[in-house]
Short mmCIF file of N, CA and C in Angstrom, two decimals:
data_model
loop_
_atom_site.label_atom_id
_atom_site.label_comp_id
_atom_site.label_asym_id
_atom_site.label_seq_id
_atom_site.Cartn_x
_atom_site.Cartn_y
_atom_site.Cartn_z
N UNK A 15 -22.23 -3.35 -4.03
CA UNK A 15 -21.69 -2.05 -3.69
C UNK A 15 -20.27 -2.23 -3.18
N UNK A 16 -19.52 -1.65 -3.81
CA UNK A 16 -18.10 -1.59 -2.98
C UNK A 16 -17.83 -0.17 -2.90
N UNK A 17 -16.81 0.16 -1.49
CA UNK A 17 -16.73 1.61 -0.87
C UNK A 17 -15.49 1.52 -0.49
N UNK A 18 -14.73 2.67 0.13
CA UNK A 18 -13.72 2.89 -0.16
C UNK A 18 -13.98 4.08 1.32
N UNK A 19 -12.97 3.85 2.31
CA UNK A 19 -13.01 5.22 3.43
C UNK A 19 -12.09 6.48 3.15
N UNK A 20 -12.28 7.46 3.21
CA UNK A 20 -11.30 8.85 3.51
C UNK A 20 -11.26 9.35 4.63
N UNK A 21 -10.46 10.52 4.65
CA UNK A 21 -10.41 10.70 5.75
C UNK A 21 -8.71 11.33 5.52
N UNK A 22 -8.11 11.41 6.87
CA UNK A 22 -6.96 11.78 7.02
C UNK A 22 -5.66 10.74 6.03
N UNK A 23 -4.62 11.42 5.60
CA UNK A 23 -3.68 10.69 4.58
C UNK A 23 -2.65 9.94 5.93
N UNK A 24 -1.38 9.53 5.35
CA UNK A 24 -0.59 8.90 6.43
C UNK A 24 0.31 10.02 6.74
N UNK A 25 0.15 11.50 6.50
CA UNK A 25 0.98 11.90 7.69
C UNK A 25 0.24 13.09 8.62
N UNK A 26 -0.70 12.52 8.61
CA UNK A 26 -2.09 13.06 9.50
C UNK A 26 -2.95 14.12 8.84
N UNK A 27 -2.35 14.63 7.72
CA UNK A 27 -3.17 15.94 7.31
C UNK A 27 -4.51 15.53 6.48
N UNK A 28 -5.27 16.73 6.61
CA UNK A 28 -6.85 16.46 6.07
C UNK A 28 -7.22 16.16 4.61
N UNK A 29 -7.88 16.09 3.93
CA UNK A 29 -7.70 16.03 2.54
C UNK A 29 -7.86 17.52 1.91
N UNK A 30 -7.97 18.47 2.63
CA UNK A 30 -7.76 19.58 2.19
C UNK A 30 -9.50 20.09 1.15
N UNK A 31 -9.91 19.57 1.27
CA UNK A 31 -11.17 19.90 0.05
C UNK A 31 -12.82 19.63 0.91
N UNK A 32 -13.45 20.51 0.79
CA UNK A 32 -14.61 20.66 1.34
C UNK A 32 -15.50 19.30 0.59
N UNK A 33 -16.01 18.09 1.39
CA UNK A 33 -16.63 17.09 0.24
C UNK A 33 -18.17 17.09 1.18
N UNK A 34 -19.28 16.96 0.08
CA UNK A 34 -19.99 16.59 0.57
C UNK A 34 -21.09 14.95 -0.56
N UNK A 35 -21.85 14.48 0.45
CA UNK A 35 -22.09 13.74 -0.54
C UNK A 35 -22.85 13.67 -2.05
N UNK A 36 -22.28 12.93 -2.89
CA UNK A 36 -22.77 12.59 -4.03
C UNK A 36 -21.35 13.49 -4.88
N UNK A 37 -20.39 14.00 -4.03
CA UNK A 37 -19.25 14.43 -5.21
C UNK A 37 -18.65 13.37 -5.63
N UNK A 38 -17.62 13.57 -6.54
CA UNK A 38 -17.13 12.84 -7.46
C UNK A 38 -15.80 12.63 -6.55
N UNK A 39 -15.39 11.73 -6.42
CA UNK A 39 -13.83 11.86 -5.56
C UNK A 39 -13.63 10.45 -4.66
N UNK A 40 -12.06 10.15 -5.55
CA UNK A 40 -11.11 9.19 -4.51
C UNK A 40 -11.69 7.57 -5.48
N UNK A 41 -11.80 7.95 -6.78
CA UNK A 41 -12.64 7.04 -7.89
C UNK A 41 -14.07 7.19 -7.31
N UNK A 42 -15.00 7.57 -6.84
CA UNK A 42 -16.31 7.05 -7.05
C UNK A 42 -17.15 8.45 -6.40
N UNK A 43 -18.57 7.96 -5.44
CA UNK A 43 -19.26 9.44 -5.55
C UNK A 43 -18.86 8.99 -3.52
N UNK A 44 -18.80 10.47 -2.71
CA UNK A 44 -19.25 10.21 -1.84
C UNK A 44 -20.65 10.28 -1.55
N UNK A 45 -20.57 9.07 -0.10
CA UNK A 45 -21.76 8.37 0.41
C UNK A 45 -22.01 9.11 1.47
N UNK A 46 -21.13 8.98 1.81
CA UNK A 46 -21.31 9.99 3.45
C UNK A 46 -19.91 10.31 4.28
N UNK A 47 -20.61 11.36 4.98
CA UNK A 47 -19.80 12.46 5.10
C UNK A 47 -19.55 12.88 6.88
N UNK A 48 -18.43 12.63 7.90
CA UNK A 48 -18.75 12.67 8.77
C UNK A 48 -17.46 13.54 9.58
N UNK A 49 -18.01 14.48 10.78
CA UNK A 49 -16.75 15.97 10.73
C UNK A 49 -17.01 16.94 9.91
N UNK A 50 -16.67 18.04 10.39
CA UNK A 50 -16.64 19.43 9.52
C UNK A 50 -15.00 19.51 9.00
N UNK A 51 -15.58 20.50 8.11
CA UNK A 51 -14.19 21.01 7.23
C UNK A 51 -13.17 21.61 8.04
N UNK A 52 -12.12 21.18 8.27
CA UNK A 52 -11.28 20.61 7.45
C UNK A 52 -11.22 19.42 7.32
N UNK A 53 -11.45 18.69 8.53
CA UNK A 53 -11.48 17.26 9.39
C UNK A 53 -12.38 16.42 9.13
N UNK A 54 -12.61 16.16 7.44
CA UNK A 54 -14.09 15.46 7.82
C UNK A 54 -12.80 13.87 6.84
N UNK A 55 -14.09 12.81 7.03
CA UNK A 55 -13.66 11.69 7.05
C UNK A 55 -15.19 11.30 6.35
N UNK A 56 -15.42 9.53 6.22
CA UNK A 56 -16.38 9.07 5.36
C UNK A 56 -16.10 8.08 4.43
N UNK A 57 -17.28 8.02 3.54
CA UNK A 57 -17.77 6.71 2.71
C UNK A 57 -17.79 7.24 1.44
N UNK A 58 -16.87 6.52 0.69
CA UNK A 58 -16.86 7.03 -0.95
C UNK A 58 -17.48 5.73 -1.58
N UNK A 59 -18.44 5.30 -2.42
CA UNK A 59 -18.88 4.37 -3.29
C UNK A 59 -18.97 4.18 -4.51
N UNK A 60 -18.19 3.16 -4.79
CA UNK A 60 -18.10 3.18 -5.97
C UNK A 60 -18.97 3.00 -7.54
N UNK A 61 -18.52 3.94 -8.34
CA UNK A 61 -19.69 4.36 -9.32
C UNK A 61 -19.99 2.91 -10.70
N UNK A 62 -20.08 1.95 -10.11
CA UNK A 62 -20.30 0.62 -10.86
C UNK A 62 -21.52 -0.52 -9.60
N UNK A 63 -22.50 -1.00 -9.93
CA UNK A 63 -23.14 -1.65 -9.61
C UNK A 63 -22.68 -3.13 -10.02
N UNK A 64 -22.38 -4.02 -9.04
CA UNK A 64 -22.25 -5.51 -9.31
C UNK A 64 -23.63 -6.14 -9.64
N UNK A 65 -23.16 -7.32 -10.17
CA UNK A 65 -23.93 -7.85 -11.37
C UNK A 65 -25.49 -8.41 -9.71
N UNK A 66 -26.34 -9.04 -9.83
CA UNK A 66 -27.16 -9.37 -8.48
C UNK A 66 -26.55 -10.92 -8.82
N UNK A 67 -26.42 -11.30 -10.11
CA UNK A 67 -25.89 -12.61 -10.14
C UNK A 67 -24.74 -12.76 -9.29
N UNK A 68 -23.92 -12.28 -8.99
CA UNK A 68 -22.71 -12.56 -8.13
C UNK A 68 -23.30 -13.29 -6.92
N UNK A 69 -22.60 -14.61 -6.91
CA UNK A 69 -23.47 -14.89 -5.33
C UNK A 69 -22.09 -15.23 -4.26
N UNK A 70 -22.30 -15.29 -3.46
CA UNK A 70 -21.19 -15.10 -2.32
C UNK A 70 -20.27 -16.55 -2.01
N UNK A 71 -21.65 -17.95 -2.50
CA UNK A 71 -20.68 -18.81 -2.31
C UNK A 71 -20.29 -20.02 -1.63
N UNK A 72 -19.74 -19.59 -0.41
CA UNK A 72 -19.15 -20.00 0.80
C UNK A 72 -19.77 -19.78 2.15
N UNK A 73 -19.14 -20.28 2.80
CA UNK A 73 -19.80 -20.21 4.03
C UNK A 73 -18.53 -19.74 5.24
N UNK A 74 -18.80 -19.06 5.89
CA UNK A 74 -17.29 -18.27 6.38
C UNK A 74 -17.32 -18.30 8.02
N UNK A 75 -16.60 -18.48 8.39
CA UNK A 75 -16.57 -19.14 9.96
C UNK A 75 -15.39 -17.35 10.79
N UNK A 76 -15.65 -16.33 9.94
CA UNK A 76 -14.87 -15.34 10.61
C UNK A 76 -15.39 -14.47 11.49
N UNK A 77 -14.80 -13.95 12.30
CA UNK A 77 -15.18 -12.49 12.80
C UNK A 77 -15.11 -10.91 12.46
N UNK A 78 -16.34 -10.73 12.53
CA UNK A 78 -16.42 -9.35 11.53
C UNK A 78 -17.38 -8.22 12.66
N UNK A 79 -17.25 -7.24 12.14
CA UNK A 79 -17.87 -6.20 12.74
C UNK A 79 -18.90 -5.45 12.11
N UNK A 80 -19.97 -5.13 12.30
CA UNK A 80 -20.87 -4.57 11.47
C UNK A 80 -20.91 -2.41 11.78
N UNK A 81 -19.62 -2.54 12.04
CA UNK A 81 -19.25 -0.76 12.66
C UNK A 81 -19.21 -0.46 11.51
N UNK A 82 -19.20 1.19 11.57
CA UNK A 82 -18.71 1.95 10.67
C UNK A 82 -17.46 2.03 10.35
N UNK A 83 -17.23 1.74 9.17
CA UNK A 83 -15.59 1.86 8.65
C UNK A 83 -14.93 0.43 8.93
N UNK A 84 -15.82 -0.42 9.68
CA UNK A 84 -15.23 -1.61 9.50
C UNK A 84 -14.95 -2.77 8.74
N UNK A 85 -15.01 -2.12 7.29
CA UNK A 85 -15.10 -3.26 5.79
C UNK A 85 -13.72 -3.53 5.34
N UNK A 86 -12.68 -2.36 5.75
CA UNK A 86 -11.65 -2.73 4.86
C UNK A 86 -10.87 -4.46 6.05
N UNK A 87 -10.93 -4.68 7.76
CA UNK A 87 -10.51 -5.24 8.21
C UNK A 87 -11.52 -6.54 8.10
N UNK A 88 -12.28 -6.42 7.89
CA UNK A 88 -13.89 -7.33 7.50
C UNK A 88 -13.53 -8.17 6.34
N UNK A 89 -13.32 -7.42 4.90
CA UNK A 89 -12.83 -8.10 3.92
C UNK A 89 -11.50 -8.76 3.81
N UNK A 90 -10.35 -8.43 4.68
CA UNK A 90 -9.23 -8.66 4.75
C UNK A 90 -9.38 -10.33 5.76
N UNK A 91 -10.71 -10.29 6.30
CA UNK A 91 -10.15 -11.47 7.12
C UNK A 91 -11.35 -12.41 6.17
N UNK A 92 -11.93 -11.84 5.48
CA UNK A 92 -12.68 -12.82 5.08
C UNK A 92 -11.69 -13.63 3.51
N UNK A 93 -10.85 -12.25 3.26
CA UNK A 93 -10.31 -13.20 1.96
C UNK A 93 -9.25 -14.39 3.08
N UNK A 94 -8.80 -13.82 4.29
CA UNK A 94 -7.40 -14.81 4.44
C UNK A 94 -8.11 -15.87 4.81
N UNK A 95 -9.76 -16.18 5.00
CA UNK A 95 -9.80 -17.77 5.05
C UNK A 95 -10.13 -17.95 3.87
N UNK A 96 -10.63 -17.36 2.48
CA UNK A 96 -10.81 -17.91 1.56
C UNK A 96 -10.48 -16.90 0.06
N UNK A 97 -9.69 -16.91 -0.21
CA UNK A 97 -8.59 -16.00 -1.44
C UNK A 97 -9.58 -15.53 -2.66
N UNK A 98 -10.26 -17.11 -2.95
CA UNK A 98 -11.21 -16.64 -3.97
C UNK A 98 -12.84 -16.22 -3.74
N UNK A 99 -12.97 -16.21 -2.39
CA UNK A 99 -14.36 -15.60 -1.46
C UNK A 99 -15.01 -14.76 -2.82
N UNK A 100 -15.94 -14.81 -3.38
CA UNK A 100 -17.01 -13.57 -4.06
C UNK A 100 -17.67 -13.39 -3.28
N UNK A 101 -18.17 -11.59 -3.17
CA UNK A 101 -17.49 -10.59 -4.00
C UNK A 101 -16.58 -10.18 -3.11
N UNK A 102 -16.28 -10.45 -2.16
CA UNK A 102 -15.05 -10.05 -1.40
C UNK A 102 -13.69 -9.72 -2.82
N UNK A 103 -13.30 -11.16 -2.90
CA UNK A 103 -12.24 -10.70 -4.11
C UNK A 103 -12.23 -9.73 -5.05
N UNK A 104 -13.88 -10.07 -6.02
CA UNK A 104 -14.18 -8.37 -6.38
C UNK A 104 -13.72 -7.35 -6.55
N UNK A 105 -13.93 -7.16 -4.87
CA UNK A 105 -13.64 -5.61 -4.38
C UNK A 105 -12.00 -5.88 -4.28
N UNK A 106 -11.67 -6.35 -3.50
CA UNK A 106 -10.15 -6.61 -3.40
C UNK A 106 -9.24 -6.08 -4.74
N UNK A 107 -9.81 -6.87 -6.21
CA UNK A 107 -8.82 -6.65 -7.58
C UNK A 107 -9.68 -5.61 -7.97
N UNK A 108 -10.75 -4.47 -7.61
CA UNK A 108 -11.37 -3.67 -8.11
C UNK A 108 -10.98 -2.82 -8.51
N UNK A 109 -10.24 -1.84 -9.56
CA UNK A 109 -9.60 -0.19 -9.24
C UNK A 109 -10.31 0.46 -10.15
N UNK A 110 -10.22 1.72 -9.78
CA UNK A 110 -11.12 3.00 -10.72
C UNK A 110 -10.37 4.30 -10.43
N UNK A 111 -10.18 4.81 -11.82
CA UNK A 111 -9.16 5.64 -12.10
C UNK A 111 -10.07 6.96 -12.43
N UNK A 112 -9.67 8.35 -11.49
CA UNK A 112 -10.44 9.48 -11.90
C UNK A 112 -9.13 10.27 -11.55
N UNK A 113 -8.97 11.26 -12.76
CA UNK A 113 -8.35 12.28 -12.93
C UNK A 113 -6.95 11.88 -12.93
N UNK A 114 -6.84 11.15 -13.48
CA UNK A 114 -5.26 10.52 -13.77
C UNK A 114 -4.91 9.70 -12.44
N UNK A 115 -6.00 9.46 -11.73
CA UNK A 115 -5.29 8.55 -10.17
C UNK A 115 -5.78 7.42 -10.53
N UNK A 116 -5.40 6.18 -9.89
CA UNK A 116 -6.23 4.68 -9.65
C UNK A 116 -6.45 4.74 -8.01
N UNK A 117 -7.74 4.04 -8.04
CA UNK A 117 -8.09 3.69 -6.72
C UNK A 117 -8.15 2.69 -6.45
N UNK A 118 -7.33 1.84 -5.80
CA UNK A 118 -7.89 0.32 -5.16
C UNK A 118 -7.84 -0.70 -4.40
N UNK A 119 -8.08 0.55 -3.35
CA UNK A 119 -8.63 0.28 -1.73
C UNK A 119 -9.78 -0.30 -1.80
N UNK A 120 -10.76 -0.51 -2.40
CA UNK A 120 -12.18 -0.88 -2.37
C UNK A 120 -11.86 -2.42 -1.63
N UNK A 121 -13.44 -2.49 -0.99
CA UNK A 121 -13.40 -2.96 0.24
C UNK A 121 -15.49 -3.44 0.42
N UNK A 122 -15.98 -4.74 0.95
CA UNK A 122 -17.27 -4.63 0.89
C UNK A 122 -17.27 -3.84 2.21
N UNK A 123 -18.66 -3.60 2.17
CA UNK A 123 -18.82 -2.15 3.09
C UNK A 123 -19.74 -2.81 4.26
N UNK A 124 -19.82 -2.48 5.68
CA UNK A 124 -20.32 -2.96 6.72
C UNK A 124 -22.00 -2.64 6.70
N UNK A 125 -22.48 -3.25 7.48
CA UNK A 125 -23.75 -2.81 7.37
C UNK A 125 -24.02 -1.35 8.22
N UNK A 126 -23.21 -0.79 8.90
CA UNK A 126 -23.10 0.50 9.28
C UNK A 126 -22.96 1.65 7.89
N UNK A 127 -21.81 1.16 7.02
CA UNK A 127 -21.43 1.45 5.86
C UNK A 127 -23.01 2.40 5.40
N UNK A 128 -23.51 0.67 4.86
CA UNK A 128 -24.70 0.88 4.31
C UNK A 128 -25.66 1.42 4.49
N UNK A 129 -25.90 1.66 5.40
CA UNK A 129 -27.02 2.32 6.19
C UNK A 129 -26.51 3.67 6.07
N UNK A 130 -25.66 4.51 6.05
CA UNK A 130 -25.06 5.27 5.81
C UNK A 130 -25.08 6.10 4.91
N UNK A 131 -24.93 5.03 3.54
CA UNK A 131 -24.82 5.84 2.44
C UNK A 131 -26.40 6.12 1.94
N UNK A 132 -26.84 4.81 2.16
CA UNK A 132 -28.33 4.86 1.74
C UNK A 132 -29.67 6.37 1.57
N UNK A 133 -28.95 7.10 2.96
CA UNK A 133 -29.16 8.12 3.64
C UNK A 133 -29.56 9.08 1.63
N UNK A 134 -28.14 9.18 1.43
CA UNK A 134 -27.78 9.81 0.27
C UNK A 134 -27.63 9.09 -1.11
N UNK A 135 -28.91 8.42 -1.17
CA UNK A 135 -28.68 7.48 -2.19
C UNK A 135 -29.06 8.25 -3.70
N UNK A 136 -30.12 9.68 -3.48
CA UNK A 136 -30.64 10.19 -4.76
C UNK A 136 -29.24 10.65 -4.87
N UNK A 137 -28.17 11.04 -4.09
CA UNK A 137 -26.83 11.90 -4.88
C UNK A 137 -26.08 11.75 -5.59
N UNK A 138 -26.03 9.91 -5.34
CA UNK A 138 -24.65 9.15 -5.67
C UNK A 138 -24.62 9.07 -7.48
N UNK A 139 -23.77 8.60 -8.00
CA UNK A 139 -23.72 8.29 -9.40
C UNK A 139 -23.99 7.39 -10.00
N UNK A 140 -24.46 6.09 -8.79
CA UNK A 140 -24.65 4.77 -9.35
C UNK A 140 -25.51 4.72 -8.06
N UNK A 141 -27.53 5.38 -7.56
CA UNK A 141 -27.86 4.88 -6.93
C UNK A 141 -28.26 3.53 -6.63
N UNK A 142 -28.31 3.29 -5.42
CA UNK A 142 -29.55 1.61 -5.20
C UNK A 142 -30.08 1.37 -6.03
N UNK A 143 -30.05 0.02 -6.14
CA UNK A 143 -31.13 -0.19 -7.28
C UNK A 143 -32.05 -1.19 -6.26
N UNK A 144 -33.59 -1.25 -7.11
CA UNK A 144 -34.13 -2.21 -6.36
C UNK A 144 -34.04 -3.61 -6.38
N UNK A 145 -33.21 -5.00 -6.29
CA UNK A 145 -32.94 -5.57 -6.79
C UNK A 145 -34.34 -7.01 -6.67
N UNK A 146 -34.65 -6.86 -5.41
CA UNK A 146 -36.44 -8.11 -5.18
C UNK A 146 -37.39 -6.85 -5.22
N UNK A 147 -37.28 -7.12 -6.30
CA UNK A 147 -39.12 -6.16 -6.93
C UNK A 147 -40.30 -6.88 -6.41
N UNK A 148 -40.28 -8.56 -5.90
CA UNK A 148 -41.19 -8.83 -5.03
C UNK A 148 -41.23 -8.20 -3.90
N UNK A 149 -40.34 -7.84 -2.64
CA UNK A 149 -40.63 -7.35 -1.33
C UNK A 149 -39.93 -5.63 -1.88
N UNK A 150 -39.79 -5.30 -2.51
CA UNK A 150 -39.18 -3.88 -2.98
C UNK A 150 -37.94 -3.64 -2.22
N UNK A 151 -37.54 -4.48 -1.60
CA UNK A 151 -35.98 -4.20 -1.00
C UNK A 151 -35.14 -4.24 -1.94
N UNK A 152 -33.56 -3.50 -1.53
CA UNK A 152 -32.47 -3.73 -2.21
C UNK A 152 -31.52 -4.44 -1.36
N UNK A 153 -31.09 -5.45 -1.78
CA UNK A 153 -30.32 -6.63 -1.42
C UNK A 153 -28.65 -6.47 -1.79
N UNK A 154 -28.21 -6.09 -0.69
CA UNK A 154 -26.80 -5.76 -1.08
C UNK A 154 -26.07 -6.71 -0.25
N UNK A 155 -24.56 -6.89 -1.03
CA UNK A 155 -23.69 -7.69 0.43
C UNK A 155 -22.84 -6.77 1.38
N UNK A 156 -22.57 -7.25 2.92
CA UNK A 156 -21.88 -6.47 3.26
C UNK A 156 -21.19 -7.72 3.55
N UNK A 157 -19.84 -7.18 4.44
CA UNK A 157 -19.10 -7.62 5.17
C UNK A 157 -18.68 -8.15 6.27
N UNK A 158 -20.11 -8.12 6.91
CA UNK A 158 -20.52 -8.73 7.84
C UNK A 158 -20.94 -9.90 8.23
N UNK A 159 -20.70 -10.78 9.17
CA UNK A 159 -20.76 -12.31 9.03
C UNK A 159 -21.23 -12.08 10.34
N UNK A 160 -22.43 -13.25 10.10
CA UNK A 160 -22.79 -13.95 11.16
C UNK A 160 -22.84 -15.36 11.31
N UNK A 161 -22.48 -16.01 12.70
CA UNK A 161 -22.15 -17.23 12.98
C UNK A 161 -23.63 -18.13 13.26
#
């Protein structure tokens, strides 16, 4: 899963558009949705599922946060100890283009993230999948490291 935050632009104003989840917007569907209109902010995910083969790799000695919204500074420190980190990088060279825009902020998503979107997973365009059909969980990566 890679996600992508909204929210306010850089000269503070709102995005102007009522979103709720499972719309189409900012390349992918939103996940979740947090604030009222005008002011709302959130989790956009992107409408492509990574392969389960992707495996991560490495072993990463960083500090990360498992908050909400904390993937884009999560992935940023996980590529600067390691450039070619999967799926970190992934997301990093990822872009997706809707309505004549490219997007590609994408970012792995925290386990706050996740928990998050999950909420609204029948909405999205590319739900969960189940990936261990032995324990019926879905096995996703986040961005989160533990030591």
């Amino acid at each position: 899963m890679l996600i992508q935050t909204f929210g306010f632009n850089a000269t503070g104003k709102a995005t102007g558009r009522l979103l709720s989840p499972g719309l189409q917007f900012g390349g992918g569907s939103v996940g979740a949705v947090f604030g009222t209109y005008p002011n709302q902010y959130g989790v956009i995910v992107a409408n492509i599922e990574l392969s389960a083969s992707v495996s991560w790799g490495n072993d990463f000695n960083v500090t990360t946060t498992s908050n909400l919204f904390g993937g884009t500074t999560n992935t940023a420190a996980i590529l600067a100890q390691d450039p070619n980190a999967i799926p970190a990088k992934y997301c990093n060279e990822y872009s997706a283009s809707m309505n004549g825009i490219t997007y590609s902020d994408w970012v792995l998503p925290t386990t706050s993230d996740l928990t998050e979107c999950r909420k609204n997973n029948t909405l999205l365009a590319v739900p969960f999948n189940v990936i261990d059909g032995a324990s019926g969980k879905s096995l996703y990566w986040t961005s989160y490291t533990t030591n």
